[in-house]
């Protein structure tokens, strides 16, 4: 079965077609993580490019995002495994002013399936909420997601607020999302790691916590 | 309204509430909107402050006179439909979206606007101001068809455009009729239909508030909204139609060119002003906007270059204007002055 049609359905925002193709792919035994990484995410990346070139606009971007989300919902139960004791608690959220949550949700999914307990603070999260949640849940790692360049000051503010807080010495911070670069995250903000995608994120978190990869 | 002179284009500046609040302690909280005398006093303080700071470039007034004004911000129709309104000292009032369900949208009807809060309040204020000062200037912002639909349905409207066109049509019908009734009220009450939207349009036009059209494609505009905007255009053809647009107008220009009785378009920064003038023709006045980000973070030289570029692109100048609105705290005074001076010097009408 040719799954390029799935990518196309995400680009065009054909939710019903995409859901049917995903169901078919699952029946055909395709690896769920591969479906996400090889067919769904590249589709959404193309959507981003077309948006930037002003070939499409916000409604088109939204319907593509919904399409992707519907497919991920089908794949989720196949990815999340029941794991024994958690490897650690990760607090995750999208920074203040930013409502993008698809990337963050995928990171959460992969972290959970890798054995971590994830506390999801949602989107548009102010810096203090990250600090409070890290304290409350005794987190090992805080993960920030930021897709908008206007979010840069909030990433920096949040990293600095965590580092300056009573939990600062214990908690590691990792950041990802389209707006960020390793230089900004690790250099200017002083976070512990930048992740280019969800798999990279899981690996780097394991490294930070000295868990064998 | 201060114009440097009549032989040159108008370039207006407008400051965001935080600018007045942080510099002068002038507040735009609920009292500003709900107590007409507070507003008269605030307007006097604004005129005085602008004169002290920018009198040399023609802003403000040395001896301000009380101006009995009615203004509401973009919240009246959303509030009539039940949106919560948030007021703040240093921001414009904001309506929280209702995010109505499919069923709730399909049950929507045009409310009894004139007998609903806050219209009842504005009507009382207009009567009060007329009886005390003998006149009232301003009008009630009519919100705009898609703007209002987004307040009622939330962002889901954008998904509905693809997946539930019937729901969209019902919602947009209700919004259009509500907006039409607001214009009708304004023309009866104060005789204007643009003042609460933009100072740059002929106040007598019915100016559509299209802040969110920037987010959609021309296809979506023509398929869903053009028909409703034209309904407003036809209803007020005796005065003519204006459009206030935020951000780049480029993609929807073909749609706007199909609007009937169009007399004025205000386009946001990033728009191809030359193309806009070519497509709409010399009889449609155009106001081009300078980005408040450039005004705040750009150098005086960059602001000057932007004003010159707009003037170059904006001819014929007798139907062209520029404004820089939403200027926030931290915008250098020098940038405001250079914008005004550049327009005065290079925006001579008849020399282009
Ligand atoms: C879908 C989308 C939307 C959807 C979001 C729906 C949702 N529920 O999230 C909607 C339509 C609502 C939207 C709105 C807007 N968007 Co948008 N959007 C996108 C788009 C196309 C895809 C984002 C996405 O989901 N990608 C897929 C996921 C899987 O990738 P990801 O988020 O990058 O996440 C991966 C990695 O980055 C990493 N990662 C991410 N976070 C984290 C966190 C941790 C801890 C770790 C370890 C890893 C990690 O792992 C993830 C999985 O591999 C991007 C373009 C792009 N290529 O990114 C634009 C984009 C981000 N949006 C953009 C813009 C401008 C906007 C709007 C301002 C548009 C508008 N005018 O209204 C609004 C902003 C609303 C707001 N306040 O947030 C711009 C941002 C430009 C800029 N310079 O900042 C982009 C880049 C498009 C563009 N090229 O211009 N958008």
XYZ file of C-alpha atoms and ligand atoms in Angstrom:
656
model
C 0.000 0.000 0.000
C 1.349 3.399 -0.948
C 1.233 5.669 2.068
C 2.219 8.795 0.143
C -1.529 9.307 -0.171
C -1.586 9.691 3.612
C 0.937 12.530 3.444
C -1.147 14.093 0.700
C -4.313 13.786 2.792
C -2.597 15.656 5.649
C -1.410 18.381 3.262
C -4.900 18.777 1.813
C -6.622 18.458 5.186
C -8.784 15.520 4.073
C -9.528 14.206 7.520
C -11.776 11.300 6.528
C -9.388 10.022 3.858
C -6.427 10.288 6.217
C -8.220 8.370 8.954
C -9.181 5.602 6.519
C -5.638 5.368 5.164
C -4.232 5.193 8.681
C -6.663 2.418 9.612
C -5.660 0.561 6.472
C -1.961 1.007 7.254
C -2.492 -0.322 10.762
C -4.317 -3.368 9.357
C -1.469 -3.894 6.908
C 0.945 -4.026 9.816
C 2.905 -0.802 9.264
C 4.960 0.364 12.217
C 2.944 3.110 13.948
C 5.972 5.237 14.790
C 7.107 5.016 11.192
C 3.673 6.131 9.995
C 4.010 9.249 12.144
C 7.614 10.061 11.303
C 7.674 9.147 7.620
C 4.215 10.134 6.459
C 2.395 12.393 8.916
C 5.097 14.814 10.112
C 6.504 15.482 6.599
C 2.942 16.302 5.527
C 2.607 18.895 8.230
C 6.049 20.267 7.407
C 4.900 20.857 3.837
C 1.864 22.627 5.210
C 4.212 24.906 7.165
C 6.188 25.701 4.028
C 3.082 26.500 2.016
C 1.812 28.705 4.829
C 5.089 30.590 4.884
C 4.855 31.189 1.134
C 1.271 32.404 1.667
C -0.094 29.691 -0.619
C -2.394 28.582 2.176
C -3.783 30.372 5.233
C -4.798 29.679 8.825
C -7.922 27.570 8.138
C -5.954 25.270 5.800
C -3.210 24.936 8.409
C -5.812 24.144 11.059
C -7.604 21.487 9.084
C -4.262 19.816 8.313
C -3.383 19.887 12.003
C -6.746 18.309 12.887
C -6.183 15.664 10.243
C -2.805 14.806 11.709
C -4.267 14.711 15.226
C -7.033 12.331 14.177
C -4.457 9.928 12.737
C -2.229 10.143 15.791
C -5.211 9.304 18.016
C -5.558 6.014 16.118
C -1.871 5.211 16.448
C -1.475 6.230 20.074
C -2.801 3.037 21.700
C -0.417 1.021 19.542
C 2.588 3.008 20.685
C 1.947 3.547 24.382
C 3.040 0.430 26.205
C 2.316 -0.342 29.823
C 5.620 0.042 31.484
C 6.528 -0.805 35.019
C 7.912 1.841 37.376
C 8.463 5.195 35.747
C 12.000 6.151 34.793
C 11.320 9.620 36.122
C 8.812 12.441 35.996
C 8.886 14.847 33.071
C 6.888 18.074 33.231
C 6.104 19.287 29.719
C 4.288 22.267 28.211
C 4.172 24.833 25.411
C 5.505 28.229 26.456
C 3.445 31.332 27.147
C 1.722 32.895 24.126
C 2.007 29.736 22.046
C -0.922 27.410 21.372
C 0.818 24.792 19.202
C 0.508 21.419 20.869
C 0.934 18.692 18.260
C 4.710 18.399 18.646
C 4.520 18.510 22.419
C 1.845 15.800 22.433
C 4.008 13.540 20.288
C 6.943 14.021 22.629
C 4.667 13.157 25.537
C 3.478 10.023 23.776
C 6.987 8.829 23.037
C 8.204 9.618 26.536
C 5.320 7.680 28.069
C 5.937 4.737 25.801
C 9.597 4.833 26.821
C 8.709 4.484 30.496
C 8.524 8.040 31.818
C 5.674 9.585 33.749
C 4.645 12.789 31.995
C 2.816 15.724 33.563
C 1.375 17.785 30.722
C 0.738 21.461 31.522
C -0.858 22.102 28.144
C -0.262 25.212 26.047
C 0.262 28.916 26.772
C 2.005 28.091 30.049
C 3.521 30.945 32.100
C 7.021 30.407 33.485
C 5.958 30.198 37.126
C 3.608 27.336 36.367
C 6.547 25.265 35.107
C 8.428 25.980 38.335
C 5.458 25.108 40.542
C 4.706 21.900 38.651
C 8.340 20.785 38.767
C 8.301 21.272 42.535
C 4.895 19.665 43.083
C 5.633 16.551 41.003
C 9.264 16.243 41.994
C 10.241 16.314 38.329
C 13.605 15.204 36.978
C 13.178 17.060 33.704
C 11.131 19.989 32.406
C 10.434 20.068 28.658
C 9.509 23.286 26.860
C 7.965 23.454 23.432
C 8.095 26.675 21.381
C 6.991 27.083 17.781
C 6.752 30.856 17.467
C 9.769 33.134 17.307
C 7.822 35.567 19.469
C 8.077 32.887 22.156
C 11.876 33.212 22.455
C 11.746 35.618 25.425
C 9.371 33.249 27.241
C 11.655 30.276 26.683
C 14.531 32.260 28.113
C 12.438 33.582 31.003
C 11.157 30.100 31.851
C 14.589 28.452 31.753
C 15.995 31.196 33.947
C 13.056 31.051 36.381
C 13.506 27.291 36.832
C 17.263 27.559 37.217
C 16.888 30.342 39.784
C 14.237 28.479 41.799
C 14.649 26.058 44.704
C 14.323 23.119 42.282
C 16.815 24.629 39.838
C 19.788 22.556 40.929
C 17.940 19.272 40.531
C 15.784 19.712 37.448
C 17.188 19.348 33.913
C 15.633 21.389 31.120
C 15.147 20.353 27.509
C 13.555 22.446 24.757
C 12.269 21.765 21.261
C 10.026 23.154 18.533
C 10.318 24.903 15.195
C 11.353 28.285 16.608
C 14.359 27.044 18.546
C 17.997 26.354 17.793
C 20.607 24.564 19.909
C 22.614 27.783 20.075
C 19.738 29.776 21.524
C 18.520 27.035 23.869
C 21.812 25.834 25.258
C 23.844 29.024 24.765
C 21.695 32.037 25.457
C 19.031 30.475 27.700
C 21.265 28.052 29.548
C 19.012 25.001 29.189
C 20.583 21.538 29.383
C 19.599 20.267 25.950
C 17.896 21.031 22.665
C 15.982 18.285 20.839
C 15.252 18.360 17.130
C 12.425 15.837 17.353
C 10.660 13.539 19.769
C 13.101 10.619 19.387
C 16.059 12.944 19.879
C 14.250 14.299 22.939
C 13.848 10.885 24.537
C 17.504 10.040 23.893
C 18.759 13.299 25.302
C 16.547 13.035 28.367
C 17.914 9.566 29.009
C 21.436 10.916 28.671
C 20.724 13.772 31.040
C 19.391 11.330 33.607
C 22.187 8.870 32.916
C 19.779 6.127 31.893
C 21.278 3.628 29.464
C 19.962 4.332 25.951
C -8.030 65.543 14.109
C -4.805 67.300 13.305
C -3.681 67.655 9.751
C -0.427 69.379 9.053
C -1.948 70.917 5.999
C -4.383 70.324 3.196
C -1.894 70.161 0.359
C -0.218 67.045 1.675
C -1.278 63.540 2.531
C -2.536 62.746 6.009
C -0.284 60.700 8.216
C -1.915 59.964 11.551
C -0.471 58.246 14.553
C -2.443 56.379 17.189
C -1.075 55.151 20.481
C -2.085 51.934 22.167
C -3.662 52.369 25.659
C -0.490 51.175 27.421
C 1.367 54.173 25.981
C -1.058 56.655 27.596
C -1.280 54.668 30.801
C 2.438 54.246 31.356
C 3.382 57.794 30.317
C 0.459 59.746 31.754
C -1.591 57.439 33.964
C -4.586 57.759 31.631
C -6.597 54.595 32.115
C -8.796 52.741 29.621
C -10.550 50.572 32.153
C -14.291 50.052 32.365
C -14.921 53.599 33.590
C -13.467 55.068 30.418
C -16.167 53.292 28.455
C -19.027 53.438 30.943
C -18.718 56.953 32.355
C -19.008 59.558 29.589
C -17.545 62.356 31.733
C -14.462 60.274 32.561
C -14.028 59.856 28.832
C -14.430 63.576 28.097
C -11.746 64.282 30.694
C -9.460 61.545 29.387
C -9.761 62.956 25.857
C -8.794 66.411 27.176
C -5.784 64.942 28.971
C -4.806 63.042 25.808
C -4.993 66.148 23.643
C -2.940 68.099 26.143
C -0.305 65.390 26.523
C 0.038 64.947 22.770
C 0.404 68.687 22.302
C 3.149 68.955 24.906
C 5.041 66.079 23.424
C 4.317 66.341 19.725
C 2.852 69.821 19.214
C 5.752 70.639 16.903
C 4.526 68.003 14.453
C 0.891 68.994 14.773
C -0.477 66.515 17.286
C -2.787 67.360 20.164
C -4.163 70.752 21.003
C -2.847 73.704 23.028
C -6.308 74.534 24.301
C -8.292 71.320 24.058
C -12.067 71.616 24.109
C -14.300 68.907 25.555
C -15.319 66.419 22.886
C -18.428 64.433 23.769
C -17.496 61.032 22.379
C -19.188 57.675 22.157
C -16.894 54.694 21.718
C -17.119 51.046 22.654
C -14.256 49.130 21.118
C -14.902 45.897 19.284
C -17.046 44.335 21.985
C -20.649 45.445 21.650
C -22.111 42.713 19.456
C -20.029 39.977 21.106
C -21.347 41.173 24.488
C -24.924 41.282 23.200
C -24.507 37.617 22.238
C -23.159 36.817 25.705
C -19.350 36.961 25.432
C -17.527 37.934 28.600
C -15.740 41.269 28.189
C -12.398 41.920 29.828
C -11.416 45.524 30.559
C -7.941 46.662 31.480
C -6.222 49.942 32.293
C -3.749 49.645 29.501
C -5.380 47.550 26.805
C -8.386 47.755 24.554
C -11.371 45.776 25.821
C -11.464 42.192 24.675
C -14.349 39.765 24.136
C -13.730 36.160 25.137
C -14.947 33.681 22.494
C -18.089 31.707 23.334
C -16.993 28.568 21.469
C -20.631 27.629 20.821
C -21.494 24.018 20.000
C -22.953 22.955 16.627
C -26.454 22.877 18.119
C -26.091 26.265 19.795
C -24.888 27.825 16.539
C -27.759 26.352 14.550
C -30.215 27.789 17.114
C -28.736 31.290 16.965
C -31.018 34.136 15.997
C -30.439 37.845 15.681
C -30.915 39.189 19.208
C -32.919 42.264 20.170
C -29.739 44.315 19.949
C -31.052 47.728 20.966
C -32.623 46.360 24.133
C -29.608 44.329 25.209
C -26.641 45.274 27.355
C -24.338 47.046 26.576
C -26.320 48.754 23.789
C -28.782 50.024 26.394
C -25.828 51.653 28.126
C -24.461 53.285 24.958
C -27.907 54.585 24.047
C -28.218 56.216 27.472
C -24.772 57.772 27.082
C -25.556 59.140 23.637
C -28.713 60.779 24.986
C -26.822 62.193 27.954
C -24.016 63.617 25.824
C -26.444 65.111 23.311
C -28.453 66.803 26.033
C -25.412 68.134 27.867
C -23.134 69.125 24.969
C -25.632 69.421 22.146
C -23.741 66.877 20.045
C -21.950 63.568 20.139
C -19.137 62.277 17.955
C -18.159 58.694 17.274
C -20.150 55.524 16.764
C -20.338 51.932 17.945
C -17.860 49.538 16.356
C -19.869 47.008 14.371
C -17.344 44.152 14.875
C -17.338 42.719 11.337
C -19.008 39.593 10.010
C -16.203 37.044 10.324
C -14.791 38.752 13.445
C -18.148 38.277 15.160
C -18.536 34.715 13.884
C -15.131 33.868 15.384
C -16.166 35.328 18.736
C -19.280 33.143 18.735
C -17.902 29.908 17.329
C -14.206 30.250 18.171
C -11.463 28.982 15.858
C -13.664 26.025 15.027
C -15.197 28.312 12.385
C -12.079 27.716 10.298
C -12.640 23.970 10.390
C -16.345 24.514 9.652
C -15.423 26.256 6.394
C -14.250 22.836 5.193
C -16.441 20.426 7.078
C -19.706 22.198 7.841
C -20.542 24.869 5.270
C -24.242 24.915 6.211
C -23.421 25.809 9.777
C -21.087 28.560 8.511
C -23.803 30.038 6.352
C -26.336 30.113 9.172
C -23.826 31.715 11.546
C -22.655 34.277 8.974
C -26.273 35.177 8.133
C -26.975 35.969 11.787
C -23.740 37.933 12.111
C -24.382 39.919 8.926
C -27.878 40.962 9.957
C -26.569 41.980 13.404
C -23.794 44.047 11.849
C -26.308 45.639 9.466
C -28.522 46.650 12.367
C -25.545 48.199 14.168
C -24.711 50.328 11.127
C -28.340 51.368 10.890
C -28.280 52.422 14.533
C -25.054 54.380 14.079
C -26.285 56.328 11.080
C -29.446 57.299 12.977
C -27.691 58.083 16.258
C -24.567 59.978 15.209
C -24.538 59.943 11.412
C -21.233 58.107 11.053
C -20.201 54.511 10.421
C -16.400 54.510 10.553
C -15.161 56.526 13.515
C -14.842 53.708 16.034
C -12.891 51.665 13.490
C -10.441 54.056 11.906
C -9.803 57.790 11.881
C -8.624 57.534 8.286
C -11.874 56.762 6.469
C -14.504 59.303 5.551
C -16.574 59.032 8.767
C -19.809 58.829 6.788
C -18.932 55.523 5.111
C -20.124 52.178 6.422
C -16.727 50.680 7.183
C -16.552 46.903 7.551
C -14.318 45.654 10.325
C -12.352 42.899 8.606
C -9.475 42.359 11.057
C -9.423 38.588 10.640
C -9.779 38.305 6.861
C -5.975 38.355 6.690
C -6.043 34.823 8.051
C -8.057 33.285 5.212
C -7.542 32.593 1.536
C -9.281 34.479 -1.264
C -11.164 31.287 -2.077
C -12.622 31.136 1.403
C -13.382 34.853 1.295
C -15.201 34.640 -2.014
C -16.972 31.406 -1.172
C -18.227 32.419 2.267
C -17.874 36.109 3.039
C -18.035 38.239 -0.098
C -21.773 37.722 -0.369
C -22.357 39.005 3.179
C -19.995 41.957 2.879
C -21.840 42.882 -0.310
C -25.125 42.686 1.523
C -23.856 45.410 3.869
C -22.535 47.303 0.845
C -25.958 47.275 -0.807
C -27.783 48.214 2.388
C -25.652 51.348 2.736
C -24.951 52.154 -0.883
C -26.210 55.717 -0.363
C -23.184 56.398 1.879
C -20.671 53.956 0.386
C -18.600 51.099 1.753
C -15.261 51.153 3.536
C -13.091 48.194 4.552
C -10.722 48.038 7.473
C -8.284 45.179 6.916
C -5.421 44.120 9.180
C -2.164 42.700 7.869
C -1.443 42.021 4.225
C -4.374 42.495 1.872
C -2.601 40.888 -1.069
C -4.295 37.497 -1.182
C -7.872 38.787 -0.848
C -7.534 41.747 -3.177
C -9.343 39.894 -5.997
C -12.249 39.348 -3.589
C -12.286 42.950 -2.372
C -12.306 44.132 -5.979
C -15.744 42.504 -6.246
C -17.209 44.555 -3.387
C -19.898 46.946 -4.538
C -19.971 50.691 -3.707
C -16.416 50.476 -2.359
C -14.921 53.878 -1.502
C -12.149 53.170 0.990
C -9.797 50.367 1.989
C -7.392 50.390 4.886
C -4.581 47.890 4.426
C -2.177 46.551 7.013
C 1.592 46.514 6.836
C 3.095 43.988 4.476
C 0.543 44.842 1.778
C 1.626 45.565 -1.778
C 0.216 49.091 -1.822
C 1.039 49.754 -5.489
C -0.813 46.652 -6.588
C -3.711 47.530 -4.318
C -4.068 50.952 -5.948
C -3.803 49.437 -9.422
C -6.392 46.753 -8.775
C -8.946 48.948 -6.978
C -8.451 52.051 -9.132
C -8.020 55.721 -8.208
C -11.582 56.189 -6.951
C -11.102 53.890 -3.986
C -9.181 55.764 -1.281
C -6.446 53.746 0.366
C -4.931 54.091 3.809
C -1.699 52.170 4.330
C -0.410 51.282 7.766
C 3.093 51.299 9.168
C 3.990 48.400 11.418
C 3.995 49.310 15.124
C 6.952 46.949 15.489
C 8.960 49.022 13.022
C 7.871 52.181 14.838
C 9.084 50.749 18.136
C 12.218 48.881 17.142
C 13.249 50.530 13.880
C 15.624 53.468 13.574
C 14.419 56.928 12.554
C 16.061 56.271 9.182
C 14.089 53.078 8.680
C 10.808 54.793 9.569
C 11.596 57.601 7.143
C 12.385 55.098 4.387
C 9.112 53.245 5.022
C 7.029 56.434 4.816
C 8.800 57.405 1.579
C 8.234 53.953 0.130
C 4.536 54.073 0.946
C 4.200 57.542 -0.578
C 5.975 56.344 -3.717
C 3.695 53.318 -3.983
C 0.517 55.098 -2.910
C -0.082 57.594 -5.745
C -2.448 59.172 -6.704
C -1.910 61.004 -3.441
C -5.206 62.878 -3.315
C -6.839 59.612 -2.297
C -4.015 58.136 -0.251
C -3.143 58.348 3.431
C -0.902 56.620 5.951
C -1.264 55.842 9.602
C 0.766 54.234 12.317
C -1.543 52.896 14.976
C -1.146 50.620 17.961
C 2.067 52.388 18.989
C 3.073 50.878 22.297
C 5.062 52.144 25.238
C 8.722 52.289 24.292
C 8.120 53.690 20.794
C 10.751 56.439 20.414
C 9.263 59.944 20.094
C 11.750 60.588 17.319
C 10.145 57.875 15.169
C 6.731 59.483 15.554
C 8.119 62.867 14.583
C 10.105 61.632 11.622
C 7.032 59.825 10.256
C 4.947 63.010 10.445
C 7.722 65.193 9.018
C 8.469 62.839 6.160
C 4.800 62.781 5.157
C 4.667 66.585 5.289
C 7.771 66.918 3.176
C 7.347 64.140 0.624
C 3.590 63.682 0.579
C 2.745 66.832 -1.378
C -0.442 66.328 -3.300
C -0.217 67.286 -6.951
C 3.539 67.019 -7.237
C 3.590 63.291 -7.980
C -0.122 23.144 12.632
C 0.338 24.565 12.807
C -0.553 25.466 13.420
C -1.871 25.040 14.044
C -1.585 24.458 15.448
C -2.557 23.381 15.872
C -2.128 22.752 17.145
N -3.100 22.268 17.864
O -0.953 22.681 17.505
C -2.646 26.388 14.065
C -3.398 26.555 12.761
C -3.642 26.582 15.205
C -1.493 27.389 14.052
C -1.647 28.703 14.480
C -0.651 29.651 14.308
N 0.540 29.483 13.681
Co 1.261 27.780 13.221
N 2.023 26.241 12.453
C 1.621 24.991 12.344
C 2.671 24.163 11.539
C 2.183 24.027 10.105
C 2.978 22.778 12.052
C 3.345 22.659 13.516
C 3.346 21.217 13.901
O 2.425 20.767 14.577
N 4.330 20.456 13.387
C 4.428 19.015 13.554
C 5.073 18.696 14.876
C 5.162 17.208 15.039
O 6.359 19.286 14.834
P 6.953 20.245 15.971
O 5.857 21.029 16.598
O 8.090 21.001 15.443
O 7.448 19.241 17.101
C 8.492 18.305 16.910
C 9.887 18.861 17.249
O 10.015 20.251 17.048
C 10.105 18.442 18.634
N 9.554 19.227 19.748
C 8.593 20.166 19.785
N 8.367 20.579 21.022
C 9.182 19.898 21.827
C 9.357 19.925 23.202
C 10.280 19.079 23.783
C 10.441 19.082 25.251
C 11.066 18.216 22.972
C 12.041 17.301 23.593
C 10.909 18.201 21.598
C 9.965 19.031 21.033
O 9.494 17.192 18.663
C 8.264 17.230 17.934
C 7.966 15.856 17.390
O 8.970 15.369 16.554
C 3.933 25.078 11.698
C 5.003 24.919 10.614
C 6.143 24.033 11.060
N 6.815 23.440 10.109
O 6.430 23.890 12.248
C 3.300 26.471 11.746
C 4.029 27.658 12.400
C 4.720 27.219 13.686
N 2.913 28.581 12.727
C 3.200 29.795 12.501
C 2.311 30.896 12.745
C 2.792 32.266 12.305
C 1.074 30.694 13.380
C 0.059 31.803 13.760
C 0.644 33.076 14.379
C -0.780 32.102 12.495
C -1.795 33.215 12.646
N -1.564 34.273 11.917
O -2.731 33.108 13.378
C -0.847 31.059 14.775
C -0.320 31.203 16.228
C -1.280 30.747 17.270
C -0.589 30.719 18.631
N -0.758 31.747 19.446
O 0.111 29.790 18.935
C 4.609 29.984 11.975
C 5.576 30.543 13.027
C 6.504 31.570 12.408
C 7.389 32.236 13.389
N 8.418 32.844 12.871
O 7.220 32.240 14.561
C 4.967 28.545 11.463
C 6.458 28.174 11.558
C 4.491 28.478 9.975
C 5.358 29.301 9.044
N 6.280 28.666 8.340
O 5.203 30.490 8.944
N -0.372 26.834 13.556
